[in-house]
């Protein structure tokens, strides 16, 4: 069982698998704020990018001569050299690519969820730290004010006792 821990590692594994099938391909990954492009051989031409971007979302494949684009929610794979001269091989590849991309798409979504959870965890940790600091400051303030109040009360009681003694009142 092979496990991929990162997005780039996962996408490169998909591209290597497709390359092992004798196909030349590139992938676009939906990401925020911009899409990420991957190709084992280097640059992707603007025309290829436009071809990948132009597909209908409700279809799984867009065939354009020997080029095929396979669509998933987070991934778009462009195969530049589909074997259109051998229809049996072509059919097997078209059956296999959605399975491969489905697994990669699931992994990409899992990585995004993991990243979001890690970010949320860090945010919660920071919030708890802030709450803890605020509660400590509040408790310190309460203790300080209680001590001040006690001191004021003691001074007031001493003043009242002093004034009562000055009045020369009898116990009855």
mmCIF file of C-alpha atoms in Angstrom:
data_model
loop_
_atom_site.group_PDB
_atom_site.id
_atom_site.type_symbol
_atom_site.label_atom_id
_atom_site.label_comp_id
_atom_site.label_asym_id
_atom_site.label_seq_id
_atom_site.Cartn_x
_atom_site.Cartn_y
_atom_site.Cartn_z
ATOM 1 C CA UNK A 1 0.000 0.000 0.000
ATOM 2 C CA UNK A 2 1.443 3.334 -1.090
ATOM 3 C CA UNK A 3 0.508 6.502 0.745
ATOM 4 C CA UNK A 4 1.025 10.030 -0.533
ATOM 5 C CA UNK A 5 1.239 12.794 2.024
ATOM 6 C CA UNK A 6 1.101 15.892 -0.152
ATOM 7 C CA UNK A 7 -0.680 17.346 -3.149
ATOM 8 C CA UNK A 8 2.365 17.538 -5.387
ATOM 9 C CA UNK A 9 3.398 13.979 -4.509
ATOM 10 C CA UNK A 10 -0.114 12.702 -5.310
ATOM 11 C CA UNK A 11 -0.387 14.551 -8.630
ATOM 12 C CA UNK A 12 3.104 13.508 -9.729
ATOM 13 C CA UNK A 13 2.176 9.871 -8.989
ATOM 14 C CA UNK A 14 -0.899 10.243 -11.225
ATOM 15 C CA UNK A 15 1.202 11.761 -14.015
ATOM 16 C CA UNK A 16 3.798 8.982 -13.681
ATOM 17 C CA UNK A 17 1.055 6.337 -13.845
ATOM 18 C CA UNK A 18 -0.373 7.922 -16.982
ATOM 19 C CA UNK A 19 3.135 8.168 -18.439
ATOM 20 C CA UNK A 20 3.659 4.442 -17.719
ATOM 21 C CA UNK A 21 0.625 3.836 -19.956
ATOM 22 C CA UNK A 22 2.588 5.543 -22.753
ATOM 23 C CA UNK A 23 0.584 8.764 -22.539
ATOM 24 C CA UNK A 24 1.737 12.374 -22.397
ATOM 25 C CA UNK A 25 -0.396 14.428 -20.011
ATOM 26 C CA UNK A 26 -0.773 17.396 -17.714
ATOM 27 C CA UNK A 27 -3.147 18.161 -14.829
ATOM 28 C CA UNK A 28 -4.847 21.242 -13.494
ATOM 29 C CA UNK A 29 -5.789 21.170 -9.804
ATOM 30 C CA UNK A 30 -8.481 23.507 -8.497
ATOM 31 C CA UNK A 31 -6.926 25.551 -5.710
ATOM 32 C CA UNK A 32 -7.540 28.859 -4.022
ATOM 33 C CA UNK A 33 -6.794 31.553 -5.027
ATOM 34 C CA UNK A 34 -5.546 30.154 -8.363
ATOM 35 C CA UNK A 35 -5.339 26.800 -10.103
ATOM 36 C CA UNK A 36 -2.166 24.728 -9.933
ATOM 37 C CA UNK A 37 -0.725 23.172 -13.088
ATOM 38 C CA UNK A 38 1.444 20.028 -13.185
ATOM 39 C CA UNK A 39 3.369 18.447 -16.051
ATOM 40 C CA UNK A 40 6.299 16.049 -15.709
ATOM 41 C CA UNK A 41 7.915 17.357 -18.895
ATOM 42 C CA UNK A 42 7.785 21.076 -18.203
ATOM 43 C CA UNK A 43 5.624 23.917 -19.423
ATOM 44 C CA UNK A 44 2.007 23.720 -20.511
ATOM 45 C CA UNK A 45 1.107 25.799 -23.542
ATOM 46 C CA UNK A 46 -1.575 28.505 -23.281
ATOM 47 C CA UNK A 47 -3.621 26.642 -25.912
ATOM 48 C CA UNK A 48 -3.582 23.481 -23.785
ATOM 49 C CA UNK A 49 -4.594 25.473 -20.725
ATOM 50 C CA UNK A 50 -7.479 26.976 -22.666
ATOM 51 C CA UNK A 51 -8.535 23.510 -23.869
ATOM 52 C CA UNK A 52 -8.533 22.202 -20.286
ATOM 53 C CA UNK A 53 -10.485 25.226 -19.035
ATOM 54 C CA UNK A 54 -13.111 25.132 -21.786
ATOM 55 C CA UNK A 55 -14.879 21.857 -20.985
ATOM 56 C CA UNK A 56 -18.432 21.359 -19.802
ATOM 57 C CA UNK A 57 -18.722 20.469 -16.129
ATOM 58 C CA UNK A 58 -21.478 17.882 -16.630
ATOM 59 C CA UNK A 59 -19.392 15.696 -18.971
ATOM 60 C CA UNK A 60 -16.552 13.419 -17.894
ATOM 61 C CA UNK A 61 -14.600 13.575 -21.200
ATOM 62 C CA UNK A 62 -13.855 16.083 -23.918
ATOM 63 C CA UNK A 63 -12.268 14.489 -26.999
ATOM 64 C CA UNK A 64 -10.463 16.673 -29.514
ATOM 65 C CA UNK A 65 -8.607 14.577 -32.071
ATOM 66 C CA UNK A 66 -5.899 12.653 -30.238
ATOM 67 C CA UNK A 67 -6.373 14.843 -27.172
ATOM 68 C CA UNK A 68 -8.743 13.953 -24.349
ATOM 69 C CA UNK A 69 -9.595 15.954 -21.262
ATOM 70 C CA UNK A 70 -10.942 14.051 -18.243
ATOM 71 C CA UNK A 71 -12.928 16.145 -15.741
ATOM 72 C CA UNK A 72 -13.379 15.701 -12.005
ATOM 73 C CA UNK A 73 -14.451 18.238 -9.419
ATOM 74 C CA UNK A 74 -10.914 19.117 -8.316
ATOM 75 C CA UNK A 75 -8.858 17.768 -11.238
ATOM 76 C CA UNK A 76 -8.676 18.087 -14.990
ATOM 77 C CA UNK A 77 -6.332 15.794 -16.887
ATOM 78 C CA UNK A 78 -5.305 16.482 -20.478
ATOM 79 C CA UNK A 79 -3.932 13.495 -22.389
ATOM 80 C CA UNK A 80 -2.096 14.795 -25.431
ATOM 81 C CA UNK A 81 -1.598 11.517 -27.310
ATOM 82 C CA UNK A 82 -4.579 9.183 -26.963
ATOM 83 C CA UNK A 83 -4.095 6.037 -29.106
ATOM 84 C CA UNK A 84 -6.952 6.747 -31.538
ATOM 85 C CA UNK A 85 -5.465 4.281 -34.070
ATOM 86 C CA UNK A 86 -6.086 1.350 -31.676
ATOM 87 C CA UNK A 87 -9.711 1.618 -30.500
ATOM 88 C CA UNK A 88 -9.455 -1.320 -28.064
ATOM 89 C CA UNK A 89 -6.482 0.236 -26.248
ATOM 90 C CA UNK A 90 -8.181 3.645 -26.460
ATOM 91 C CA UNK A 91 -11.314 2.216 -24.791
ATOM 92 C CA UNK A 92 -9.324 0.574 -21.980
ATOM 93 C CA UNK A 93 -7.513 3.821 -21.272
ATOM 94 C CA UNK A 94 -10.796 5.755 -21.229
ATOM 95 C CA UNK A 95 -12.144 3.182 -18.760
ATOM 96 C CA UNK A 96 -9.040 3.378 -16.568
ATOM 97 C CA UNK A 97 -8.479 7.144 -16.412
ATOM 98 C CA UNK A 98 -11.692 7.991 -14.498
ATOM 99 C CA UNK A 99 -10.850 5.375 -11.860
ATOM 100 C CA UNK A 100 -7.344 6.803 -11.466
ATOM 101 C CA UNK A 101 -8.581 10.387 -11.347
ATOM 102 C CA UNK A 102 -11.397 9.493 -8.969
ATOM 103 C CA UNK A 103 -8.851 8.153 -6.478
ATOM 104 C CA UNK A 104 -6.600 11.188 -6.977
ATOM 105 C CA UNK A 105 -9.594 13.530 -6.669
ATOM 106 C CA UNK A 106 -10.562 11.865 -3.377
ATOM 107 C CA UNK A 107 -6.992 12.212 -2.098
ATOM 108 C CA UNK A 108 -6.844 15.891 -3.122
ATOM 109 C CA UNK A 109 -10.125 16.567 -1.317
ATOM 110 C CA UNK A 110 -8.839 14.669 1.742
ATOM 111 C CA UNK A 111 -5.659 16.753 1.741
ATOM 112 C CA UNK A 112 -7.733 19.940 1.524
ATOM 113 C CA UNK A 113 -9.929 18.798 4.407
ATOM 114 C CA UNK A 114 -6.856 17.900 6.461
ATOM 115 C CA UNK A 115 -5.296 21.282 5.719
ATOM 116 C CA UNK A 116 -8.510 23.070 6.703
ATOM 117 C CA UNK A 117 -8.712 21.071 9.944
ATOM 118 C CA UNK A 118 -5.089 21.831 10.810
ATOM 119 C CA UNK A 119 -5.724 25.519 10.138
ATOM 120 C CA UNK A 120 -8.904 25.430 12.221
ATOM 121 C CA UNK A 121 -7.057 23.623 15.019
ATOM 122 C CA UNK A 122 -4.348 26.291 15.057
ATOM 123 C CA UNK A 123 -7.021 28.982 15.134
ATOM 124 C CA UNK A 124 -8.806 27.259 18.032
ATOM 125 C CA UNK A 125 -5.528 26.876 19.904
ATOM 126 C CA UNK A 126 -4.855 30.582 19.471
ATOM 127 C CA UNK A 127 -8.419 31.390 20.606
ATOM 128 C CA UNK A 128 -8.077 29.203 23.703
ATOM 129 C CA UNK A 129 -4.753 30.851 24.504
ATOM 130 C CA UNK A 130 -6.360 34.275 24.195
ATOM 131 C CA UNK A 131 -9.322 33.200 26.355
ATOM 132 C CA UNK A 132 -6.949 31.791 28.987
ATOM 133 C CA UNK A 133 -4.975 35.049 29.050
ATOM 134 C CA UNK A 134 -8.179 37.105 29.354
ATOM 135 C CA UNK A 135 -9.506 34.890 32.164
ATOM 136 C CA UNK A 136 -6.208 35.209 34.041
ATOM 137 C CA UNK A 137 -6.317 39.002 33.666
ATOM 138 C CA UNK A 138 -9.955 39.026 34.817
ATOM 139 C CA UNK A 139 -9.165 36.874 37.864
ATOM 140 C CA UNK A 140 -6.180 39.110 38.724
ATOM 141 C CA UNK A 141 -8.388 42.181 38.412
ATOM 142 C CA UNK A 142 -11.060 40.626 40.658
ATOM 143 C CA UNK A 143 -8.470 39.752 43.321
ATOM 144 C CA UNK A 144 -6.971 43.254 43.152
ATOM 145 C CA UNK A 145 -10.388 44.916 43.430
ATOM 146 C CA UNK A 146 -11.377 42.619 46.291
ATOM 147 C CA UNK A 147 -8.213 43.575 48.192
ATOM 148 C CA UNK A 148 -8.876 47.275 47.553
ATOM 149 C CA UNK A 149 -12.476 46.878 48.700
ATOM 150 C CA UNK A 150 -11.341 45.066 51.834
ATOM 151 C CA UNK A 151 -8.815 47.809 52.602
ATOM 152 C CA UNK A 152 -11.473 50.509 52.075
ATOM 153 C CA UNK A 153 -13.881 48.579 54.296
ATOM 154 C CA UNK A 154 -11.233 48.239 57.057
ATOM 155 C CA UNK A 155 -10.424 51.950 56.870
ATOM 156 C CA UNK A 156 -14.136 52.803 56.978
ATOM 157 C CA UNK A 157 -14.729 50.509 60.009
ATOM 158 C CA UNK A 158 -11.706 52.034 61.792
ATOM 159 C CA UNK A 159 -13.029 55.545 61.054
ATOM 160 C CA UNK A 160 -16.507 54.635 62.327
ATOM 161 C CA UNK A 161 -15.020 53.113 65.518
ATOM 162 C CA UNK A 162 -12.896 56.237 66.035
ATOM 163 C CA UNK A 163 -15.876 58.516 65.542
ATOM 164 C CA UNK A 164 -17.999 56.412 67.891
ATOM 165 C CA UNK A 165 -15.323 56.723 70.596
ATOM 166 C CA UNK A 166 -15.196 60.483 70.082
ATOM 167 C CA UNK A 167 -18.963 60.678 70.647
ATOM 168 C CA UNK A 168 -18.572 59.338 74.168
ATOM 169 C CA UNK A 169 -21.624 57.133 73.908
ATOM 170 C CA UNK A 170 -22.508 54.751 76.666
ATOM 171 C CA UNK A 171 -23.200 51.096 76.082
ATOM 172 C CA UNK A 172 -26.882 51.488 77.091
#
